[in-house]
Amino acid sequence: MALFSKNKTIQKSDILKKPLPKHIAIIMDGNGRWATNRGLPRVAGHRAGVETLKQIIEFCVEINISYLTVYAFSTENWKRPKEEVNTLMNLVVEYIERELDLLDRNGIKINPIGILDELPEKTLEYIKKAAEKTKDNNKLVLNVALNYGGRAEITQAVKKICQKIANGEITPQDINEDLISRFLYTSNMPDPDLLIRPSGEMRLSNFLLWQIAYSELWVTNVLWPDFKPQHLINAIYDFQNRDRRFGGINLS
Ligand code: IPE
Ligand code: IPE
Ligand code: MG
Protein backbone atom coordinates (compact mmCIF):
# COMPACT_ATOMS: atom_id res chain seq x y z
CA MET A 1 0.00 0.00 0.00
CA ALA A 2 1.47 3.31 -1.06
CA LEU A 3 1.15 5.97 1.57
CA PHE A 4 1.74 8.83 -0.84
CA SER A 5 -1.16 10.59 -2.50
CA LYS A 6 -1.96 9.34 -5.99
CA ASN A 7 -2.14 12.94 -7.21
CA LYS A 8 1.17 14.12 -5.88
CA THR A 9 4.50 12.91 -7.20
CA ILE A 10 6.94 12.40 -4.36
CA GLN A 11 10.10 14.39 -5.00
CA LYS A 12 13.69 13.68 -4.09
CA SER A 13 13.51 16.66 -1.72
CA ASP A 14 10.63 14.95 0.15
CA ILE A 15 12.69 11.87 1.04
CA LEU A 16 15.71 13.94 2.01
CA LYS A 17 13.77 15.45 4.90
CA LYS A 18 13.81 12.21 6.90
CA PRO A 19 16.48 9.59 7.65
CA LEU A 20 17.23 7.47 4.60
CA PRO A 21 17.75 3.72 4.68
CA LYS A 22 21.45 2.99 5.14
CA HIS A 23 21.27 -0.25 3.21
CA ILE A 24 18.94 -1.01 0.30
CA ALA A 25 18.69 -4.48 -1.25
CA ILE A 26 17.11 -5.09 -4.65
CA ILE A 27 16.05 -8.30 -6.39
CA MET A 28 16.50 -7.17 -9.99
CA ASP A 29 13.67 -9.24 -11.44
CA GLY A 30 11.47 -9.10 -14.53
CA ASN A 31 14.03 -8.71 -17.35
CA GLY A 32 12.77 -11.76 -19.24
CA ARG A 33 9.11 -10.71 -19.10
CA TRP A 34 10.02 -7.17 -20.16
CA ALA A 35 11.71 -8.54 -23.30
CA THR A 36 8.99 -11.10 -24.05
CA ASN A 37 6.33 -8.37 -23.78
CA ARG A 38 8.17 -6.56 -26.58
CA GLY A 39 8.70 -9.62 -28.74
CA LEU A 40 12.43 -9.50 -27.98
CA PRO A 41 14.75 -12.30 -26.84
CA ARG A 42 15.14 -12.53 -23.04
CA VAL A 43 18.74 -11.37 -23.24
CA ALA A 44 17.53 -7.99 -24.52
CA GLY A 45 15.78 -7.67 -21.17
CA HIS A 46 19.02 -8.37 -19.32
CA ARG A 47 20.78 -5.65 -21.35
CA ALA A 48 18.00 -3.20 -20.52
CA GLY A 49 18.28 -4.26 -16.87
CA VAL A 50 21.94 -3.24 -16.82
CA GLU A 51 20.92 0.28 -17.88
CA THR A 52 18.45 0.42 -15.00
CA LEU A 53 21.16 -0.68 -12.60
CA LYS A 54 23.40 2.18 -13.80
CA GLN A 55 20.67 4.74 -13.15
CA ILE A 56 19.83 3.34 -9.74
CA ILE A 57 23.48 3.28 -8.64
CA GLU A 58 23.87 6.90 -9.76
CA PHE A 59 20.77 7.89 -7.85
CA CYS A 60 21.92 6.09 -4.69
CA VAL A 61 25.22 7.98 -4.86
CA GLU A 62 23.37 11.24 -5.38
CA ILE A 63 21.26 10.80 -2.23
CA ASN A 64 24.08 9.30 -0.13
CA ILE A 65 22.95 5.72 0.38
CA SER A 66 25.83 3.83 2.03
CA TYR A 67 25.10 0.23 0.98
CA LEU A 68 23.29 -1.16 -2.05
CA THR A 69 23.01 -4.92 -2.54
CA VAL A 70 21.75 -6.15 -5.90
CA TYR A 71 20.79 -9.71 -6.79
CA ALA A 72 22.32 -10.37 -10.21
CA PHE A 73 22.50 -14.19 -10.40
CA SER A 74 21.28 -16.78 -7.94
CA THR A 75 22.65 -20.23 -7.16
CA GLU A 76 19.42 -21.47 -8.80
CA ASN A 77 19.83 -19.47 -12.02
CA TRP A 78 22.21 -22.13 -13.44
CA LYS A 79 19.02 -24.05 -14.30
CA ARG A 80 18.38 -21.64 -17.18
CA PRO A 81 19.34 -22.38 -20.80
CA LYS A 82 23.08 -22.29 -21.35
CA GLU A 83 22.93 -19.36 -23.79
CA GLU A 84 21.08 -17.22 -21.27
CA VAL A 85 23.56 -18.07 -18.51
CA ASN A 86 26.47 -17.31 -20.86
CA THR A 87 24.95 -13.98 -21.86
CA LEU A 88 24.47 -13.00 -18.23
CA MET A 89 28.07 -13.91 -17.40
CA ASN A 90 29.32 -11.97 -20.45
CA LEU A 91 27.20 -8.98 -19.51
CA VAL A 92 29.04 -8.81 -16.19
CA VAL A 93 32.35 -8.64 -18.09
CA GLU A 94 30.99 -6.05 -20.54
CA TYR A 95 29.55 -3.93 -17.75
CA ILE A 96 32.82 -3.90 -15.83
CA GLU A 97 34.80 -3.12 -18.99
CA ARG A 98 32.54 -0.20 -19.78
CA GLU A 99 31.78 1.20 -16.34
CA LEU A 100 34.63 0.38 -13.98
CA ASP A 101 36.48 3.69 -14.33
CA LEU A 102 33.33 5.72 -13.78
CA LEU A 103 32.25 3.60 -10.82
CA ASP A 104 35.69 4.07 -9.33
CA ARG A 105 35.69 7.83 -9.90
CA ASN A 106 32.31 8.04 -8.17
CA GLY A 107 33.75 6.40 -5.06
CA ILE A 108 31.87 3.12 -5.42
CA LYS A 109 33.31 0.04 -3.78
CA ILE A 110 32.36 -3.07 -5.76
CA ASN A 111 31.97 -6.02 -3.46
CA PRO A 112 30.95 -9.24 -5.23
CA ILE A 113 29.19 -11.73 -2.95
CA GLY A 114 28.38 -15.37 -3.62
CA ILE A 115 30.24 -18.57 -4.48
CA LEU A 116 32.59 -16.70 -6.76
CA ASP A 117 35.02 -19.50 -7.58
CA GLU A 118 32.25 -21.34 -9.46
CA LEU A 119 31.88 -18.47 -11.93
CA PRO A 120 33.36 -18.73 -15.44
CA GLU A 121 37.04 -17.79 -15.48
CA LYS A 122 36.66 -14.52 -17.38
CA THR A 123 33.76 -13.30 -15.23
CA LEU A 124 35.74 -14.12 -12.11
CA GLU A 125 38.79 -12.30 -13.46
CA TYR A 126 36.78 -9.13 -14.15
CA ILE A 127 34.91 -9.06 -10.85
CA LYS A 128 38.17 -9.59 -8.98
CA LYS A 129 39.72 -6.73 -10.94
CA ALA A 130 36.72 -4.50 -10.16
CA ALA A 131 36.84 -5.38 -6.45
CA GLU A 132 40.59 -4.78 -6.26
CA LYS A 133 40.50 -1.44 -8.07
CA THR A 134 37.66 -0.07 -5.93
CA LYS A 135 38.54 -1.61 -2.56
CA ASP A 136 39.47 1.69 -0.88
CA ASN A 137 36.38 3.60 -2.05
CA ASN A 138 33.87 4.57 0.58
CA LYS A 139 31.05 6.56 -0.97
CA LEU A 140 28.78 3.59 -1.69
CA VAL A 141 29.38 -0.11 -1.10
CA LEU A 142 27.81 -1.99 -4.01
CA ASN A 143 27.37 -5.65 -3.11
CA VAL A 144 26.81 -7.58 -6.32
CA ALA A 145 25.25 -10.96 -5.57
CA LEU A 146 26.56 -13.36 -8.21
CA ASN A 147 26.04 -17.09 -7.85
CA TYR A 148 24.56 -16.05 -4.54
CA GLY A 149 22.15 -18.07 -2.39
CA GLY A 150 21.13 -17.25 1.16
CA ARG A 151 21.24 -20.90 2.22
CA ALA A 152 24.65 -21.41 0.59
CA GLU A 153 25.90 -18.32 2.44
CA ILE A 154 24.70 -19.63 5.79
CA THR A 155 26.10 -23.09 5.00
CA GLN A 156 29.60 -21.70 4.31
CA ALA A 157 29.39 -19.68 7.54
CA VAL A 158 28.51 -22.82 9.52
CA LYS A 159 31.46 -24.68 7.96
CA LYS A 160 33.90 -21.90 8.86
CA ILE A 161 32.59 -21.68 12.41
CA CYS A 162 32.88 -25.47 12.83
CA GLN A 163 36.44 -25.31 11.53
CA LYS A 164 37.28 -22.67 14.15
CA ILE A 165 35.86 -24.92 16.85
CA ALA A 166 37.82 -27.90 15.50
CA ASN A 167 40.98 -25.76 15.59
CA GLY A 168 40.26 -24.86 19.20
CA GLU A 169 40.02 -21.15 18.34
CA ILE A 170 36.47 -20.81 19.69
CA THR A 171 34.03 -22.96 21.67
CA PRO A 172 30.33 -23.61 20.90
CA GLN A 173 29.49 -21.18 23.74
CA ASP A 174 31.06 -18.37 21.70
CA ILE A 175 28.45 -18.75 18.97
CA ASN A 176 25.92 -15.95 18.99
CA GLU A 177 24.10 -13.90 16.35
CA ASP A 178 26.92 -11.38 16.02
CA LEU A 179 29.46 -14.12 15.45
CA ILE A 180 27.29 -15.74 12.76
CA SER A 181 26.81 -12.34 11.06
CA ARG A 182 30.58 -11.91 10.94
CA PHE A 183 30.92 -15.07 8.85
CA LEU A 184 28.43 -13.90 6.23
CA TYR A 185 29.44 -12.03 3.07
CA THR A 186 27.99 -8.86 4.61
CA SER A 187 30.11 -8.88 7.76
CA ASN A 188 30.63 -5.39 9.19
CA MET A 189 27.69 -4.00 7.24
CA PRO A 190 24.29 -3.01 8.62
CA ASP A 191 21.44 -5.30 7.59
CA PRO A 192 19.27 -4.02 4.72
CA ASP A 193 16.61 -1.61 5.97
CA LEU A 194 14.63 -1.89 2.77
CA LEU A 195 14.24 -4.81 0.36
CA ILE A 196 12.76 -4.00 -3.05
CA ARG A 197 11.41 -6.57 -5.49
CA PRO A 198 10.19 -5.41 -8.88
CA SER A 199 8.09 -7.64 -11.20
CA GLY A 200 5.44 -8.36 -8.59
CA GLU A 201 6.71 -11.67 -7.22
CA MET A 202 5.96 -12.05 -3.51
CA ARG A 203 8.95 -14.20 -2.63
CA LEU A 204 12.53 -13.92 -1.52
CA SER A 205 14.09 -16.43 -3.95
CA ASN A 206 16.87 -17.31 -1.49
CA PHE A 207 18.14 -13.72 -1.12
CA LEU A 208 19.88 -12.55 2.08
CA LEU A 209 17.83 -14.86 4.28
CA TRP A 210 19.66 -14.04 7.50
CA GLN A 211 20.14 -10.32 6.90
CA ILE A 212 16.54 -9.43 6.02
CA ALA A 213 15.05 -10.62 9.32
CA TYR A 214 13.72 -7.10 9.96
CA SER A 215 13.94 -5.43 6.55
CA GLU A 216 10.93 -3.55 5.25
CA LEU A 217 9.65 -5.16 2.05
CA TRP A 218 8.49 -3.16 -0.96
CA VAL A 219 7.14 -4.93 -4.03
CA THR A 220 6.05 -3.33 -7.29
CA ASN A 221 4.62 -4.82 -10.49
CA VAL A 222 7.02 -2.66 -12.50
CA LEU A 223 9.58 -4.85 -14.28
CA TRP A 224 13.23 -4.13 -13.53
CA PRO A 225 14.08 -2.60 -16.95
CA ASP A 226 11.22 -0.11 -16.39
CA PHE A 227 12.26 0.67 -12.80
CA LYS A 228 13.29 4.32 -12.48
CA PRO A 229 14.77 6.48 -9.71
CA GLN A 230 11.18 7.71 -9.19
CA HIS A 231 10.19 4.18 -8.07
CA LEU A 232 13.07 4.18 -5.64
CA ILE A 233 11.92 7.55 -4.33
CA ASN A 234 8.43 6.08 -3.83
CA ALA A 235 9.86 3.02 -2.06
CA ILE A 236 11.98 5.17 0.26
CA TYR A 237 9.05 7.46 0.98
CA ASP A 238 6.88 4.50 1.95
CA PHE A 239 9.74 3.10 4.03
CA GLN A 240 10.05 6.40 5.89
CA ASN A 241 6.35 6.24 6.76
CA ARG A 242 6.40 2.69 8.08
CA ASP A 243 6.34 1.97 11.79
CA ARG A 244 9.36 -0.26 12.45
CA ARG A 245 8.68 -1.83 15.80
CA PHE A 246 11.27 -4.63 15.83
CA GLY A 247 8.95 -6.65 18.02
CA GLY A 248 8.36 -3.87 20.52
CA ILE A 249 5.40 -1.53 20.86
CA ASN A 250 5.14 2.18 20.22
CA LEU A 251 4.03 4.03 23.30
CA SER A 252 3.50 7.40 21.61
C1 IPE B 1 16.04 -11.19 -13.46
O1 IPE B 1 15.13 -11.23 -14.50
C2 IPE B 1 17.46 -11.44 -13.90
C3 IPE B 1 18.02 -12.72 -13.44
C4 IPE B 1 17.41 -13.61 -12.73
C5 IPE B 1 19.37 -13.00 -13.82
P1 IPE B 1 14.52 -12.60 -14.98
O2 IPE B 1 15.38 -13.14 -16.08
O3 IPE B 1 14.26 -13.52 -13.86
O4 IPE B 1 13.15 -12.09 -15.60
P2 IPE B 1 11.74 -12.82 -15.53
O5 IPE B 1 11.46 -13.06 -14.08
O6 IPE B 1 11.88 -14.09 -16.29
O7 IPE B 1 10.81 -11.85 -16.14
C1 IPE C 1 15.79 -13.95 -8.42
O1 IPE C 1 15.00 -13.94 -9.55
C2 IPE C 1 17.23 -13.89 -8.80
C3 IPE C 1 17.67 -12.65 -9.43
C4 IPE C 1 16.95 -11.59 -9.67
C5 IPE C 1 19.05 -12.64 -9.80
P1 IPE C 1 14.47 -15.28 -10.23
O2 IPE C 1 13.71 -14.86 -11.43
O3 IPE C 1 15.59 -16.23 -10.43
O4 IPE C 1 13.52 -15.86 -9.10
P2 IPE C 1 12.29 -16.84 -9.19
O5 IPE C 1 12.71 -18.01 -10.03
O6 IPE C 1 11.16 -16.08 -9.80
O7 IPE C 1 12.00 -17.21 -7.77
MG1 MG D 1 12.69 -13.77 -12.63
GROMACS .gro file of C-alpha atoms in nm, residues 78 113-121 124 127-128 146-147 185:
model
   16
   78TRP     CA    1   2.221  -2.213  -1.344
  113ILE     CA    2   2.919  -1.173  -0.295
  114GLY     CA    3   2.838  -1.537  -0.362
  115ILE     CA    4   3.024  -1.857  -0.448
  116LEU     CA    5   3.259  -1.670  -0.676
  117ASP     CA    6   3.502  -1.950  -0.758
  118GLU     CA    7   3.225  -2.134  -0.946
  119LEU     CA    8   3.188  -1.847  -1.193
  120PRO     CA    9   3.336  -1.873  -1.544
  121GLU     CA   10   3.704  -1.779  -1.548
  124LEU     CA   11   3.574  -1.412  -1.211
  127ILE     CA   12   3.491  -0.906  -1.085
  128LYS     CA   13   3.817  -0.959  -0.898
  146LEU     CA   14   2.656  -1.336  -0.821
  147ASN     CA   15   2.604  -1.709  -0.785
  185TYR     CA   16   2.944  -1.203   0.307
   0.00000   0.00000   0.00000
